[in-house]
Amino acid sequence: MITLTSDFGSPYPAAMKGVIRRHTRAELIDVAHDLPRGDPRAAAFWLRFVLPEFPPAVHCAVVDPGVGTDRDALVVRAGAHVIVAPDNGLAMPPARALAGDDEDVEVRTIAVDDPASATFHGRDVFAPTAARVRVALDEAGAAETGPATDPEAVADALASMDDLSPASDPVDIVFPEPSVERENGDVVAVDGEVLAIDRFGNVVTNVPGDLVRGRDWVRVDGDLTPVAETFGAVDPGERLVTVGSHGYVECDVNDGRGDGAFDLRPGDSVRLVPDNVSL
Amino acid sequence: MITLTSDFGSPYPAAMKGVIRRHTRAELIDVAHDLPRGDPRAAAFWLRFVLPEFPPAVHCAVVDPGVGTDRDALVVRAGAHVIVAPDNGLAMPPARALAGDDEDVEVRTIAVDDPASATFHGRDVFAPTAARVRVALDEAGAAETGPATDPEAVADALASMDDLSPASDPVDIVFPEPSVERENGDVVAVDGEVLAIDRFGNVVTNVPGDLVRGRDWVRVDGDLTPVAETFGAVDPGERLVTVGSHGYVECDVNDGRGDGAFDLRPGDSVRLVPDNVSL
Amino acid sequence: MITLTSDFGSPYPAAMKGVIRRHTRAELIDVAHDLPRGDPRAAAFWLRFVLPEFPPAVHCAVVDPGVGTDRDALVVRAGAHVIVAPDNGLAMPPARALAGDDEDVEVRTIAVDDPASATFHGRDVFAPTAARVRVALDEAGAAETGPATDPEAVADALASMDDLSPASDPVDIVFPEPSVERENGDVVAVDGEVLAIDRFGNVVTNVPGDLVRGRDWVRVDGDLTPVAETFGAVDPGERLVTVGSHGYVECDVNDGRGDGAFDLRPGDSVRLVPDNVSL
């Protein structure tokens, strides 16, 4: 299995699939090709959410504002999974999530033979590399045997690929942890950060859902906002706080865009205060 | 084969696919993931149109405004097909279309063990259920053998799943039939209803295409409108009536949105009068 | 393998997949279903870019403003590839690219039994034809054996299909070559044409990238514009000239639409002049 993720839109990913099919008949599964353009941080967030649902696989992920520059291309082993991606940090948060254990993440660079005229690295570098990794895994017997795939076998297969070499200092993206204030054991405030905006304008924060679940109201940067399990709990156009499918607190608008209503962008800080405390 | 349908956008369906791949390597085919959000009626319309084209399969369909409420999750057998969906009616119109015969539709509920913290029912309830149904069918020999699959074998396989129990009173959606007025055998008026708006703004009614085919003009709620086989038969921005790929009368605009131009929304009534009658 | 391309949006292509699955379990790969509506020329451009990446396959491509008219349906052999498409020219540029040699392109028409009521040719004509071609190839031993598939075996398999007959005069689309002015061997101006606008508004010309690579500035219809490898080289909202993944010169805007900023549409002529010449 090879999963494919990019910000390429359409029909570019099909060119990557064609290239892969020249190397291997491994199953291809699209994760998304409409990720925010040129935003490795958003890609890292969504991949960290989605990839751990899969059994061991090769994941080809290309969101690459640095195309045309001399950033490296990476092959990252995370347990029995392998991520093929540009060296801009997007691979690291999902790799840590896939490995479960930071010790089980191993990063290698691909020797890229890049004449000046090559311009579509997704097709010309990342897709064929993902295909060759898949073939190497299959040949090494680390085939798609599901959750039982042995990380050691995957590591050995990668070690056998001559054009991979250990990465010295890969770029990393680290998502901040929220800061939780407590008084007598009760949460009185959480200072979080916006991790991503989804395509509906929902504002995804780094605040775990448990901190608002069961409450009726919460102050978002001072403004009292209802907490609800469904958008329909508030009128169209009204703001709400909910817990997204990813488990984090979202600042949303029913039938509208939360990013506009809350004036929040990726990287912004956001303070959540339970209403029973500060009112 | 498992087909997947939702209003989740991207990349949430990939999480469902990852979960399914932990259970089975059955082929996955996307029907659509950009259906109108939270609109089981629109989902029912499109599934009734698309699913009957498939040979017997498991269909996982999640458009679910009730997530977070206590609606049931259903496993609906329709002939040799199985639909896994929330109990909000969306499964019933396609089930009747797949079965051909209402008698051959059988509805069961899934015992959902739902801790308060589960928030992504597509991934946590519907995807694994669809996967387990697929596995049960495969193990029962009701495998993907094409149109010849035996409905009895499918029924037996479902009966063997311990966490399914007969549904007492599933929610249903019934699409209204248009009311046709005739004089001396000729159609003089049709009172129909808007079933759905597609993503281009085309207004899909419940009026069968045969009632307008071959005519040059028809009155839509009183306004004389050309009937055409192609959008290009009228100038850009002009209104037309056509027969959509689904076989129903559509109220459209060339290079524009029919829902705005005709002021029609899902559920609205619409009166079509052949021009040779009322002029 | 069968690839699928259309301007149908969603969920119509799923109906085509269901129909194909009634004939064959061949792998299905989507190229794109969001191509510009009713624009065979744009489809031809993108297919010419994407399809040559694939190993030999059957390609079903439906962008068809003529649906409802009496245009033919074609089965085009291009080397060991087969394209199934309406007779509006869209198949010819990718066929020539796939064959490498114009002599190795062979065009046949499908006998279409088309009662007046058939309205979804993608589902009712093109999908089943692509499926039957795939089955005929598989039965003839011209199966999906990768790059080694023999064009002769493909030709023989098509010749054995009774409902195909040689096409007399298929519609063609020929992309114009740019006109290059040189002085003493140096390029002093290129008169090109806009081939396509992608969904981001990027203006794709027919001018080969080599003509601008390595330059810092170029005049586009007289206006001095920076040449850059990445959008980020200019400020948001600023115009730039770049070389797209397809190898041609694009007129783009960082975080904006090039078609609006440059006032260019498909078919428009565009004159590029290296800055060191005319300044």
Tab-separated table of N, CA and C in Angstrom, chain B residues 1 27 29-35 46 49-56 81 144 146-147 198-200 202 204 210 213 229-231 243-247 250 256, chain C residues 7-23 25-28 30 33-34 37 64-69 116-121 123-124:
chain	number	residue	atom	x	y	z
B	1	MET	N	-15.810	-5.579	-2.189
B	1	MET	CA	-15.862	-4.153	-2.492
B	1	MET	C	-16.626	-3.399	-1.403
B	27	GLU	N	-11.582	-4.095	-1.915
B	27	GLU	CA	-11.443	-2.879	-2.725
B	27	GLU	C	-12.313	-1.744	-2.164
B	29	ILE	N	-14.044	1.960	-3.104
B	29	ILE	CA	-14.409	2.890	-4.179
B	29	ILE	C	-15.166	4.066	-3.577
B	30	ASP	N	-14.679	5.275	-3.833
B	30	ASP	CA	-15.370	6.466	-3.356
B	30	ASP	C	-16.568	6.786	-4.242
B	31	VAL	N	-17.715	6.974	-3.635
B	31	VAL	CA	-18.866	7.490	-4.375
B	31	VAL	C	-18.803	9.013	-4.399
B	32	ALA	N	-18.701	9.611	-3.233
B	32	ALA	CA	-18.557	11.065	-3.125
B	32	ALA	C	-18.282	11.389	-1.669
B	33	HIS	N	-17.511	12.453	-1.435
B	33	HIS	CA	-17.308	12.925	-0.071
B	33	HIS	C	-17.626	14.412	0.034
B	34	ASP	N	-18.230	14.945	-1.026
B	34	ASP	CA	-18.590	16.365	-1.037
B	34	ASP	C	-20.103	16.535	-1.146
B	35	LEU	N	-20.849	15.573	-0.607
B	35	LEU	CA	-22.305	15.718	-0.613
B	35	LEU	C	-22.700	16.900	0.278
B	46	TRP	N	-28.798	10.967	-4.132
B	46	TRP	CA	-27.639	10.615	-4.953
B	46	TRP	C	-27.298	9.135	-4.852
B	49	PHE	N	-29.391	7.094	-6.969
B	49	PHE	CA	-28.980	7.222	-8.364
B	49	PHE	C	-27.749	6.369	-8.678
B	50	VAL	N	-26.780	6.383	-7.768
B	50	VAL	CA	-25.478	5.779	-8.086
B	50	VAL	C	-25.378	4.299	-7.708
B	51	LEU	N	-25.812	3.929	-6.500
B	51	LEU	CA	-25.523	2.574	-6.006
B	51	LEU	C	-26.079	1.462	-6.888
B	52	PRO	N	-27.269	1.633	-7.501
B	52	PRO	CA	-27.770	0.526	-8.331
B	52	PRO	C	-26.900	0.195	-9.539
B	53	GLU	N	-25.942	1.059	-9.868
B	53	GLU	CA	-25.032	0.722	-10.964
B	53	GLU	C	-24.029	-0.354	-10.555
B	54	PHE	N	-23.816	-0.505	-9.247
B	54	PHE	CA	-22.783	-1.427	-8.765
B	54	PHE	C	-23.288	-2.865	-8.673
B	55	PRO	N	-22.384	-3.826	-8.882
B	55	PRO	CA	-22.708	-5.204	-8.502
B	55	PRO	C	-22.772	-5.271	-6.968
B	56	PRO	N	-23.282	-6.376	-6.406
B	56	PRO	CA	-23.443	-6.471	-4.952
B	56	PRO	C	-22.185	-6.046	-4.200
B	81	HIS	N	-26.904	-6.524	-1.585
B	81	HIS	CA	-26.127	-5.361	-1.143
B	81	HIS	C	-26.328	-5.137	0.355
B	144	GLU	N	-17.355	-11.379	-3.260
B	144	GLU	CA	-17.646	-10.424	-4.331
B	144	GLU	C	-17.705	-11.141	-5.668
B	146	GLY	N	-19.940	-10.776	-7.937
B	146	GLY	CA	-20.666	-10.066	-8.975
B	146	GLY	C	-22.161	-10.239	-8.866
B	147	PRO	N	-22.875	-9.969	-9.947
B	147	PRO	CA	-24.334	-9.940	-9.912
B	147	PRO	C	-24.956	-11.242	-9.418
B	198	ASP	N	-27.613	20.195	-7.235
B	198	ASP	CA	-26.257	19.656	-7.314
B	198	ASP	C	-25.235	20.767	-7.105
B	199	ARG	N	-23.949	20.409	-7.160
B	199	ARG	CA	-22.935	21.399	-6.765
B	199	ARG	C	-22.791	22.530	-7.782
B	200	PHE	N	-23.398	22.345	-8.977
B	200	PHE	CA	-23.373	23.421	-9.967
B	200	PHE	C	-24.605	24.323	-9.849
B	202	ASN	N	-27.665	23.179	-10.287
B	202	ASN	CA	-28.754	22.622	-11.078
B	202	ASN	C	-29.853	22.105	-10.150
B	204	VAL	N	-32.694	19.694	-9.359
B	204	VAL	CA	-33.195	18.383	-9.737
B	204	VAL	C	-34.592	18.199	-9.160
B	210	ASP	N	-39.418	11.957	-19.212
B	210	ASP	CA	-40.319	11.673	-20.335
B	210	ASP	C	-41.396	12.734	-20.496
B	213	ARG	N	-39.391	15.519	-22.584
B	213	ARG	CA	-38.594	15.163	-23.756
B	213	ARG	C	-39.404	15.350	-25.031
B	229	GLU	N	-31.508	19.660	-24.887
B	229	GLU	CA	-30.726	18.503	-24.480
B	229	GLU	C	-29.361	18.902	-23.957
B	230	THR	N	-28.894	20.083	-24.353
B	230	THR	CA	-27.568	20.518	-23.917
B	230	THR	C	-27.643	21.963	-23.440
B	231	PHE	N	-26.780	22.281	-22.493
B	231	PHE	CA	-26.713	23.633	-21.968
B	231	PHE	C	-26.432	24.645	-23.077
B	243	VAL	N	-33.117	17.315	-19.133
B	243	VAL	CA	-33.254	16.068	-18.390
B	243	VAL	C	-31.866	15.642	-17.947
B	244	GLY	N	-31.671	15.527	-16.640
B	244	GLY	CA	-30.349	15.214	-16.103
B	244	GLY	C	-29.982	13.759	-16.310
B	245	SER	N	-28.740	13.440	-15.974
B	245	SER	CA	-28.237	12.077	-16.136
B	245	SER	C	-29.033	11.090	-15.297
B	246	HIS	N	-29.701	11.587	-14.264
B	246	HIS	CA	-30.500	10.749	-13.360
B	246	HIS	C	-31.895	10.498	-13.911
B	247	GLY	N	-32.227	11.126	-15.075
B	247	GLY	CA	-33.517	10.865	-15.705
B	247	GLY	C	-34.634	11.807	-15.296
B	250	GLU	N	-34.520	18.809	-14.854
B	250	GLU	CA	-33.722	19.792	-14.126
B	250	GLU	C	-34.044	21.195	-14.602
B	256	GLY	N	-24.367	29.125	-15.233
B	256	GLY	CA	-24.864	29.832	-14.061
B	256	GLY	C	-25.557	28.871	-13.124
C	7	ASP	N	-15.348	15.781	-16.747
C	7	ASP	CA	-15.715	17.078	-16.154
C	7	ASP	C	-17.014	16.927	-15.371
C	8	PHE	N	-17.273	15.704	-14.881
C	8	PHE	CA	-18.575	15.404	-14.274
C	8	PHE	C	-18.708	15.866	-12.837
C	9	GLY	N	-17.589	16.210	-12.200
C	9	GLY	CA	-17.678	16.502	-10.776
C	9	GLY	C	-18.048	15.242	-10.013
C	10	SER	N	-18.916	15.378	-9.035
C	10	SER	CA	-19.256	14.275	-8.137
C	10	SER	C	-20.762	14.252	-7.974
C	11	PRO	N	-21.392	13.076	-7.837
C	11	PRO	CA	-20.899	11.719	-7.727
C	11	PRO	C	-21.023	10.926	-9.019
C	12	TYR	N	-21.186	11.591	-10.162
C	12	TYR	CA	-21.429	10.869	-11.413
C	12	TYR	C	-20.351	9.835	-11.777
C	13	PRO	N	-19.054	10.146	-11.574
C	13	PRO	CA	-18.058	9.140	-11.964
C	13	PRO	C	-18.235	7.811	-11.229
C	14	ALA	N	-18.810	7.854	-10.023
C	14	ALA	CA	-19.018	6.606	-9.283
C	14	ALA	C	-19.993	5.698	-10.026
C	15	ALA	N	-20.956	6.289	-10.728
C	15	ALA	CA	-21.885	5.471	-11.514
C	15	ALA	C	-21.130	4.757	-12.634
C	16	MET	N	-20.155	5.452	-13.225
C	16	MET	CA	-19.332	4.816	-14.254
C	16	MET	C	-18.536	3.647	-13.658
C	17	LYS	N	-18.017	3.850	-12.450
C	17	LYS	CA	-17.231	2.782	-11.817
C	17	LYS	C	-18.107	1.574	-11.517
C	18	GLY	N	-19.334	1.825	-11.072
C	18	GLY	CA	-20.234	0.714	-10.802
C	18	GLY	C	-20.491	-0.094	-12.064
C	19	VAL	N	-20.737	0.605	-13.159
C	19	VAL	CA	-20.979	-0.073	-14.441
C	19	VAL	C	-19.752	-0.903	-14.843
C	20	ILE	N	-18.575	-0.321	-14.715
C	20	ILE	CA	-17.350	-1.052	-15.083
C	20	ILE	C	-17.202	-2.312	-14.223
C	21	ARG	N	-17.521	-2.192	-12.934
C	21	ARG	CA	-17.373	-3.347	-12.030
C	21	ARG	C	-18.335	-4.483	-12.378
C	22	ARG	N	-19.348	-4.202	-13.169
C	22	ARG	CA	-20.208	-5.298	-13.617
C	22	ARG	C	-19.541	-6.097	-14.737
C	23	HIS	N	-18.509	-5.508	-15.357
C	23	HIS	CA	-17.807	-6.191	-16.451
C	23	HIS	C	-16.466	-6.757	-16.040
C	25	ARG	N	-12.942	-6.552	-12.997
C	25	ARG	CA	-12.365	-6.078	-11.741
C	25	ARG	C	-11.036	-5.352	-11.978
C	26	ALA	N	-10.808	-4.907	-13.205
C	26	ALA	CA	-9.575	-4.164	-13.503
C	26	ALA	C	-9.452	-2.958	-12.572
C	27	GLU	N	-8.211	-2.629	-12.224
C	27	GLU	CA	-7.982	-1.481	-11.353
C	27	GLU	C	-8.498	-0.189	-11.987
C	28	LEU	N	-9.087	0.666	-11.164
C	28	LEU	CA	-9.584	1.967	-11.626
C	28	LEU	C	-8.745	3.073	-11.002
C	30	ASP	N	-8.459	7.325	-10.989
C	30	ASP	CA	-8.984	8.611	-11.441
C	30	ASP	C	-7.859	9.529	-11.881
C	33	HIS	N	-11.758	14.563	-12.334
C	33	HIS	CA	-13.165	14.707	-12.696
C	33	HIS	C	-13.616	16.155	-12.565
C	34	ASP	N	-12.648	17.039	-12.369
C	34	ASP	CA	-12.969	18.460	-12.233
C	34	ASP	C	-12.332	19.268	-13.359
C	37	ARG	N	-15.448	22.444	-17.572
C	37	ARG	CA	-16.665	21.828	-18.122
C	37	ARG	C	-16.805	22.080	-19.618
C	64	ASP	N	-17.538	16.333	-22.885
C	64	ASP	CA	-18.396	16.079	-24.034
C	64	ASP	C	-19.506	17.115	-24.177
C	65	PRO	N	-19.158	18.293	-24.696
C	65	PRO	CA	-20.215	19.286	-24.890
C	65	PRO	C	-21.246	18.822	-25.916
C	66	GLY	N	-20.907	17.783	-26.702
C	66	GLY	CA	-21.802	17.342	-27.774
C	66	GLY	C	-22.771	16.259	-27.359
C	67	VAL	N	-22.835	15.940	-26.032
C	67	VAL	CA	-23.768	14.899	-25.623
C	67	VAL	C	-25.178	15.299	-26.063
C	68	GLY	N	-25.885	14.363	-26.609
C	68	GLY	CA	-27.218	14.675	-27.124
C	68	GLY	C	-27.191	14.967	-28.607
C	69	THR	N	-25.993	15.211	-29.140
C	69	THR	CA	-25.858	15.393	-30.580
C	69	THR	C	-25.416	14.063	-31.173
C	116	ALA	N	-33.513	7.515	-27.635
C	116	ALA	CA	-33.617	8.928	-27.280
C	116	ALA	C	-33.532	9.155	-25.772
C	117	SER	N	-33.864	8.141	-25.008
C	117	SER	CA	-33.948	8.365	-23.570
C	117	SER	C	-32.603	8.279	-22.865
C	118	ALA	N	-31.574	7.750	-23.540
C	118	ALA	CA	-30.272	7.649	-22.877
C	118	ALA	C	-29.693	9.040	-22.713
C	119	THR	N	-29.277	9.386	-21.508
C	119	THR	CA	-28.793	10.749	-21.326
C	119	THR	C	-27.427	10.822	-20.675
C	120	PHE	N	-26.933	9.724	-20.137
C	120	PHE	CA	-25.659	9.794	-19.440
C	120	PHE	C	-24.672	8.902	-20.189
C	121	HIS	N	-24.079	9.480	-21.254
C	121	HIS	CA	-23.205	8.692	-22.110
C	121	HIS	C	-21.971	8.195	-21.359
C	123	ARG	N	-21.873	6.960	-18.405
C	123	ARG	CA	-22.265	5.704	-17.771
C	123	ARG	C	-22.751	4.680	-18.788
C	124	ASP	N	-23.484	5.145	-19.810
C	124	ASP	CA	-24.201	4.226	-20.692
C	124	ASP	C	-23.424	3.842	-21.948
